């Protein structure tokens, strides 16, 4: 089945230790998004790619970076995780032919010790 | 930029009764309004969406209404069931090739047996 996959589902890292979260999609969608969702809050957009074009949200900390080596994969790199970065990280995709609908992956829950 | 306000933050209804969640948006250019349901620890799931050229849309027990003049939109769930218990997010976006969804703050809906 076509889908959005996130690995790992649960990630534990230490304070200050770089971590990478992975998202892949079999939908062949042009756009991939990364959201951060903290407990009892709405998802917050960090950045998105339209094909290879990177779009950063103005309030996304420099500590967060992203890479999209090809259509299928997108990575979220957290260079120096702090305790405040513990959250669920959601990847989503969309494509112009399906309008504005975004399809979410299952998320990666990040714990920072 | 767009701002979406959502009310109430929590809602408890008797099983079988109706539930209504209301949202307002600020940017009159917004033309796409999705609603997401999120169960604990799971991804946001699109349950219904409406575009600005439509005033109402229904899908079985779920309906959404849109008042463009007042910049209000609402989610109606009839004949509520225990499995409707979840957090519901409204959202708004301006369609473009890569839509940015602005989420409301969420409503925690509880269905009392």
mmCIF file with all atom_site columns, N, CA and C in Angstrom, chain A residues 31 33 35 37 41-43 45 48 50 57 88 90 96 99-102 104-106, chain B residues 32 36 38 41 43-44 46 49 51 57 89 93 95 97-101 103-104 108:
data_model
loop_
_atom_site.group_PDB
_atom_site.id
_atom_site.type_symbol
_atom_site.label_atom_id
_atom_site.label_alt_id
_atom_site.label_comp_id
_atom_site.label_asym_id
_atom_site.label_entity_id
_atom_site.label_seq_id
_atom_site.pdbx_PDB_ins_code
_atom_site.Cartn_x
_atom_site.Cartn_y
_atom_site.Cartn_z
_atom_site.occupancy
_atom_site.B_iso_or_equiv
_atom_site.pdbx_formal_charge
_atom_site.auth_seq_id
_atom_site.auth_comp_id
_atom_site.auth_asym_id
_atom_site.auth_atom_id
_atom_site.pdbx_PDB_model_num
ATOM 1   N N  . UNK A 1 31  ? 5.703   17.187 -2.294 1.00 0.00 ? 31  UNK A N  1
ATOM 2   C CA . UNK A 1 31  ? 5.948   17.982 -1.099 1.00 0.00 ? 31  UNK A CA 1
ATOM 3   C C  . UNK A 1 31  ? 6.076   17.075 0.123  1.00 0.00 ? 31  UNK A C  1
ATOM 4   N N  . UNK A 1 33  ? 6.725   17.471 4.409  1.00 0.00 ? 33  UNK A N  1
ATOM 5   C CA . UNK A 1 33  ? 6.692   18.406 5.529  1.00 0.00 ? 33  UNK A CA 1
ATOM 6   C C  . UNK A 1 33  ? 7.220   17.719 6.795  1.00 0.00 ? 33  UNK A C  1
ATOM 7   N N  . UNK A 1 35  ? 6.703   18.304 10.940 1.00 0.00 ? 35  UNK A N  1
ATOM 8   C CA . UNK A 1 35  ? 6.013   18.989 12.016 1.00 0.00 ? 35  UNK A CA 1
ATOM 9   C C  . UNK A 1 35  ? 6.574   18.504 13.350 1.00 0.00 ? 35  UNK A C  1
ATOM 10  N N  . UNK A 1 37  ? 5.174   18.130 17.279 1.00 0.00 ? 37  UNK A N  1
ATOM 11  C CA . UNK A 1 37  ? 3.964   18.180 18.077 1.00 0.00 ? 37  UNK A CA 1
ATOM 12  C C  . UNK A 1 37  ? 4.291   17.830 19.518 1.00 0.00 ? 37  UNK A C  1
ATOM 13  N N  . UNK A 1 41  ? -0.724  19.812 22.232 1.00 0.00 ? 41  UNK A N  1
ATOM 14  C CA . UNK A 1 41  ? -0.639  20.959 21.324 1.00 0.00 ? 41  UNK A CA 1
ATOM 15  C C  . UNK A 1 41  ? -0.891  20.526 19.888 1.00 0.00 ? 41  UNK A C  1
ATOM 16  N N  . UNK A 1 42  ? -1.140  21.503 19.049 1.00 0.00 ? 42  UNK A N  1
ATOM 17  C CA . UNK A 1 42  ? -1.307  21.225 17.630 1.00 0.00 ? 42  UNK A CA 1
ATOM 18  C C  . UNK A 1 42  ? 0.051   20.997 16.970 1.00 0.00 ? 42  UNK A C  1
ATOM 19  N N  . UNK A 1 43  ? 0.085   20.284 15.870 1.00 0.00 ? 43  UNK A N  1
ATOM 20  C CA . UNK A 1 43  ? 1.343   20.162 15.119 1.00 0.00 ? 43  UNK A CA 1
ATOM 21  C C  . UNK A 1 43  ? 1.845   21.534 14.685 1.00 0.00 ? 43  UNK A C  1
ATOM 22  N N  . UNK A 1 45  ? 4.504   23.393 12.113 1.00 0.00 ? 45  UNK A N  1
ATOM 23  C CA . UNK A 1 45  ? 5.326   23.173 10.927 1.00 0.00 ? 45  UNK A CA 1
ATOM 24  C C  . UNK A 1 45  ? 6.738   23.706 11.156 1.00 0.00 ? 45  UNK A C  1
ATOM 25  N N  . UNK A 1 48  ? 9.341   22.596 4.975  1.00 0.00 ? 48  UNK A N  1
ATOM 26  C CA . UNK A 1 48  ? 8.862   21.668 3.965  1.00 0.00 ? 48  UNK A CA 1
ATOM 27  C C  . UNK A 1 48  ? 9.712   21.786 2.701  1.00 0.00 ? 48  UNK A C  1
ATOM 28  N N  . UNK A 1 50  ? 9.409   21.411 -1.492 1.00 0.00 ? 50  UNK A N  1
ATOM 29  C CA . UNK A 1 50  ? 8.678   21.163 -2.732 1.00 0.00 ? 50  UNK A CA 1
ATOM 30  C C  . UNK A 1 50  ? 9.723   20.673 -3.716 1.00 0.00 ? 50  UNK A C  1
ATOM 31  N N  . UNK A 1 57  ? 10.392  27.544 8.082  1.00 0.00 ? 57  UNK A N  1
ATOM 32  C CA . UNK A 1 57  ? 9.532   28.465 8.795  1.00 0.00 ? 57  UNK A CA 1
ATOM 33  C C  . UNK A 1 57  ? 10.400  29.451 9.571  1.00 0.00 ? 57  UNK A C  1
ATOM 34  N N  . UNK A 1 88  ? 6.691   14.614 19.599 1.00 0.00 ? 88  UNK A N  1
ATOM 35  C CA . UNK A 1 88  ? 6.378   13.741 18.466 1.00 0.00 ? 88  UNK A CA 1
ATOM 36  C C  . UNK A 1 88  ? 6.742   14.514 17.208 1.00 0.00 ? 88  UNK A C  1
ATOM 37  N N  . UNK A 1 90  ? 6.271   14.576 13.229 1.00 0.00 ? 90  UNK A N  1
ATOM 38  C CA . UNK A 1 90  ? 5.397   14.041 12.188 1.00 0.00 ? 90  UNK A CA 1
ATOM 39  C C  . UNK A 1 90  ? 5.879   14.476 10.812 1.00 0.00 ? 90  UNK A C  1
ATOM 40  N N  . UNK A 1 96  ? 0.288   18.511 -5.752 1.00 0.00 ? 96  UNK A N  1
ATOM 41  C CA . UNK A 1 96  ? -0.711  19.416 -6.343 1.00 0.00 ? 96  UNK A CA 1
ATOM 42  C C  . UNK A 1 96  ? -1.909  18.694 -6.959 1.00 0.00 ? 96  UNK A C  1
ATOM 43  N N  . UNK A 1 99  ? -4.555  18.404 -4.555 1.00 0.00 ? 99  UNK A N  1
ATOM 44  C CA . UNK A 1 99  ? -4.914  19.622 -3.843 1.00 0.00 ? 99  UNK A CA 1
ATOM 45  C C  . UNK A 1 99  ? -4.133  19.791 -2.562 1.00 0.00 ? 99  UNK A C  1
ATOM 46  N N  . UNK A 1 100 ? -4.818  20.216 -1.557 1.00 0.00 ? 100 UNK A N  1
ATOM 47  C CA . UNK A 1 100 ? -4.145  20.611 -0.336 1.00 0.00 ? 100 UNK A CA 1
ATOM 48  C C  . UNK A 1 100 ? -4.023  19.478 0.665  1.00 0.00 ? 100 UNK A C  1
ATOM 49  N N  . UNK A 1 101 ? -4.550  18.334 0.364  1.00 0.00 ? 101 UNK A N  1
ATOM 50  C CA . UNK A 1 101 ? -4.595  17.256 1.342  1.00 0.00 ? 101 UNK A CA 1
ATOM 51  C C  . UNK A 1 101 ? -3.199  16.781 1.710  1.00 0.00 ? 101 UNK A C  1
ATOM 52  N N  . UNK A 1 102 ? -2.964  16.759 3.009  1.00 0.00 ? 102 UNK A N  1
ATOM 53  C CA . UNK A 1 102 ? -1.685  16.268 3.511  1.00 0.00 ? 102 UNK A CA 1
ATOM 54  C C  . UNK A 1 102 ? -1.897  14.890 4.143  1.00 0.00 ? 102 UNK A C  1
ATOM 55  N N  . UNK A 1 104 ? -0.261  12.127 6.618  1.00 0.00 ? 104 UNK A N  1
ATOM 56  C CA . UNK A 1 104 ? 0.702   12.069 7.701  1.00 0.00 ? 104 UNK A CA 1
ATOM 57  C C  . UNK A 1 104 ? 1.264   10.653 7.892  1.00 0.00 ? 104 UNK A C  1
ATOM 58  N N  . UNK A 1 105 ? 2.533   10.621 8.267  1.00 0.00 ? 105 UNK A N  1
ATOM 59  C CA . UNK A 1 105 ? 3.130   9.381  8.730  1.00 0.00 ? 105 UNK A CA 1
ATOM 60  C C  . UNK A 1 105 ? 2.765   9.139  10.187 1.00 0.00 ? 105 UNK A C  1
ATOM 61  N N  . UNK A 1 106 ? 3.178   7.982  10.739 1.00 0.00 ? 106 UNK A N  1
ATOM 62  C CA . UNK A 1 106 ? 2.794   7.635  12.113 1.00 0.00 ? 106 UNK A CA 1
ATOM 63  C C  . UNK A 1 106 ? 3.536   8.415  13.192 1.00 0.00 ? 106 UNK A C  1
ATOM 64  N N  . UNK B 2 32  ? -9.188  26.495 2.008  1.00 0.00 ? 32  UNK B N  1
ATOM 65  C CA . UNK B 2 32  ? -9.260  25.053 2.236  1.00 0.00 ? 32  UNK B CA 1
ATOM 66  C C  . UNK B 2 32  ? -9.250  24.813 3.736  1.00 0.00 ? 32  UNK B C  1
ATOM 67  N N  . UNK B 2 36  ? -8.956  17.254 11.309 1.00 0.00 ? 36  UNK B N  1
ATOM 68  C CA . UNK B 2 36  ? -8.193  16.060 11.627 1.00 0.00 ? 36  UNK B CA 1
ATOM 69  C C  . UNK B 2 36  ? -8.640  15.503 12.973 1.00 0.00 ? 36  UNK B C  1
ATOM 70  N N  . UNK B 2 38  ? -7.231  12.979 15.978 1.00 0.00 ? 38  UNK B N  1
ATOM 71  C CA . UNK B 2 38  ? -5.995  12.371 16.456 1.00 0.00 ? 38  UNK B CA 1
ATOM 72  C C  . UNK B 2 38  ? -6.254  11.612 17.756 1.00 0.00 ? 38  UNK B C  1
ATOM 73  N N  . UNK B 2 41  ? -1.372  9.123  20.816 1.00 0.00 ? 41  UNK B N  1
ATOM 74  C CA . UNK B 2 41  ? -0.174  8.461  20.308 1.00 0.00 ? 41  UNK B CA 1
ATOM 75  C C  . UNK B 2 41  ? -0.204  8.120  18.834 1.00 0.00 ? 41  UNK B C  1
ATOM 76  N N  . UNK B 2 43  ? -1.193  9.254  14.541 1.00 0.00 ? 43  UNK B N  1
ATOM 77  C CA . UNK B 2 43  ? -1.056  10.360 13.593 1.00 0.00 ? 43  UNK B CA 1
ATOM 78  C C  . UNK B 2 43  ? -2.375  11.106 13.440 1.00 0.00 ? 43  UNK B C  1
ATOM 79  N N  . UNK B 2 44  ? -2.328  12.381 13.054 1.00 0.00 ? 44  UNK B N  1
ATOM 80  C CA . UNK B 2 44  ? -3.578  13.073 12.682 1.00 0.00 ? 44  UNK B CA 1
ATOM 81  C C  . UNK B 2 44  ? -4.173  12.405 11.446 1.00 0.00 ? 44  UNK B C  1
ATOM 82  N N  . UNK B 2 46  ? -7.094  12.735 8.540  1.00 0.00 ? 46  UNK B N  1
ATOM 83  C CA . UNK B 2 46  ? -8.059  13.619 7.883  1.00 0.00 ? 46  UNK B CA 1
ATOM 84  C C  . UNK B 2 46  ? -9.430  12.949 7.887  1.00 0.00 ? 46  UNK B C  1
ATOM 85  N N  . UNK B 2 49  ? -12.934 17.478 4.795  1.00 0.00 ? 49  UNK B N  1
ATOM 86  C CA . UNK B 2 49  ? -12.391 18.791 4.427  1.00 0.00 ? 49  UNK B CA 1
ATOM 87  C C  . UNK B 2 49  ? -13.397 19.512 3.546  1.00 0.00 ? 49  UNK B C  1
ATOM 88  N N  . UNK B 2 51  ? -13.809 23.066 0.820  1.00 0.00 ? 51  UNK B N  1
ATOM 89  C CA . UNK B 2 51  ? -13.197 24.168 0.102  1.00 0.00 ? 51  UNK B CA 1
ATOM 90  C C  . UNK B 2 51  ? -14.134 25.355 0.100  1.00 0.00 ? 51  UNK B C  1
ATOM 91  N N  . UNK B 2 57  ? -20.649 20.267 3.771  1.00 0.00 ? 57  UNK B N  1
ATOM 92  C CA . UNK B 2 57  ? -20.272 18.948 3.250  1.00 0.00 ? 57  UNK B CA 1
ATOM 93  C C  . UNK B 2 57  ? -20.571 17.928 4.320  1.00 0.00 ? 57  UNK B C  1
ATOM 94  N N  . UNK B 2 89  ? -8.678  18.582 15.449 1.00 0.00 ? 89  UNK B N  1
ATOM 95  C CA . UNK B 2 89  ? -8.036  19.830 15.037 1.00 0.00 ? 89  UNK B CA 1
ATOM 96  C C  . UNK B 2 89  ? -8.714  20.363 13.780 1.00 0.00 ? 89  UNK B C  1
ATOM 97  N N  . UNK B 2 93  ? -5.963  26.735 5.210  1.00 0.00 ? 93  UNK B N  1
ATOM 98  C CA . UNK B 2 93  ? -4.806  26.988 4.365  1.00 0.00 ? 93  UNK B CA 1
ATOM 99  C C  . UNK B 2 93  ? -5.232  27.730 3.111  1.00 0.00 ? 93  UNK B C  1
ATOM 100 N N  . UNK B 2 95  ? -4.611  27.578 -0.763 1.00 0.00 ? 95  UNK B N  1
ATOM 101 C CA . UNK B 2 95  ? -4.087  26.595 -1.701 1.00 0.00 ? 95  UNK B CA 1
ATOM 102 C C  . UNK B 2 95  ? -2.947  27.170 -2.518 1.00 0.00 ? 95  UNK B C  1
ATOM 103 N N  . UNK B 2 97  ? 0.901   25.428 -4.515 1.00 0.00 ? 97  UNK B N  1
ATOM 104 C CA . UNK B 2 97  ? 1.513   24.161 -4.907 1.00 0.00 ? 97  UNK B CA 1
ATOM 105 C C  . UNK B 2 97  ? 2.009   23.391 -3.696 1.00 0.00 ? 97  UNK B C  1
ATOM 106 N N  . UNK B 2 98  ? 2.301   24.099 -2.630 1.00 0.00 ? 98  UNK B N  1
ATOM 107 C CA . UNK B 2 98  ? 2.707   23.446 -1.377 1.00 0.00 ? 98  UNK B CA 1
ATOM 108 C C  . UNK B 2 98  ? 1.962   24.124 -0.248 1.00 0.00 ? 98  UNK B C  1
ATOM 109 N N  . UNK B 2 99  ? 0.815   23.586 0.091  1.00 0.00 ? 99  UNK B N  1
ATOM 110 C CA . UNK B 2 99  ? -0.037  24.276 1.055  1.00 0.00 ? 99  UNK B CA 1
ATOM 111 C C  . UNK B 2 99  ? 0.529   24.193 2.464  1.00 0.00 ? 99  UNK B C  1
ATOM 112 N N  . UNK B 2 100 ? 0.465   25.300 3.179  1.00 0.00 ? 100 UNK B N  1
ATOM 113 C CA . UNK B 2 100 ? 0.839   25.339 4.589  1.00 0.00 ? 100 UNK B CA 1
ATOM 114 C C  . UNK B 2 100 ? -0.439  25.335 5.394  1.00 0.00 ? 100 UNK B C  1
ATOM 115 N N  . UNK B 2 101 ? -0.618  24.303 6.175  1.00 0.00 ? 101 UNK B N  1
ATOM 116 C CA . UNK B 2 101 ? -1.816  24.187 7.000  1.00 0.00 ? 101 UNK B CA 1
ATOM 117 C C  . UNK B 2 101 ? -1.564  24.857 8.333  1.00 0.00 ? 101 UNK B C  1
ATOM 118 N N  . UNK B 2 103 ? -3.026  25.052 11.977 1.00 0.00 ? 103 UNK B N  1
ATOM 119 C CA . UNK B 2 103 ? -3.922  24.298 12.827 1.00 0.00 ? 103 UNK B CA 1
ATOM 120 C C  . UNK B 2 103 ? -4.528  25.156 13.933 1.00 0.00 ? 103 UNK B C  1
ATOM 121 N N  . UNK B 2 104 ? -5.761  24.822 14.307 1.00 0.00 ? 104 UNK B N  1
ATOM 122 C CA . UNK B 2 104 ? -6.319  25.316 15.553 1.00 0.00 ? 104 UNK B CA 1
ATOM 123 C C  . UNK B 2 104 ? -5.681  24.589 16.718 1.00 0.00 ? 104 UNK B C  1
ATOM 124 N N  . UNK B 2 108 ? -10.475 18.402 22.756 1.00 0.00 ? 108 UNK B N  1
ATOM 125 C CA . UNK B 2 108 ? -10.494 17.025 23.273 1.00 0.00 ? 108 UNK B CA 1
ATOM 126 C C  . UNK B 2 108 ? -11.946 16.627 23.493 1.00 0.00 ? 108 UNK B C  1
#
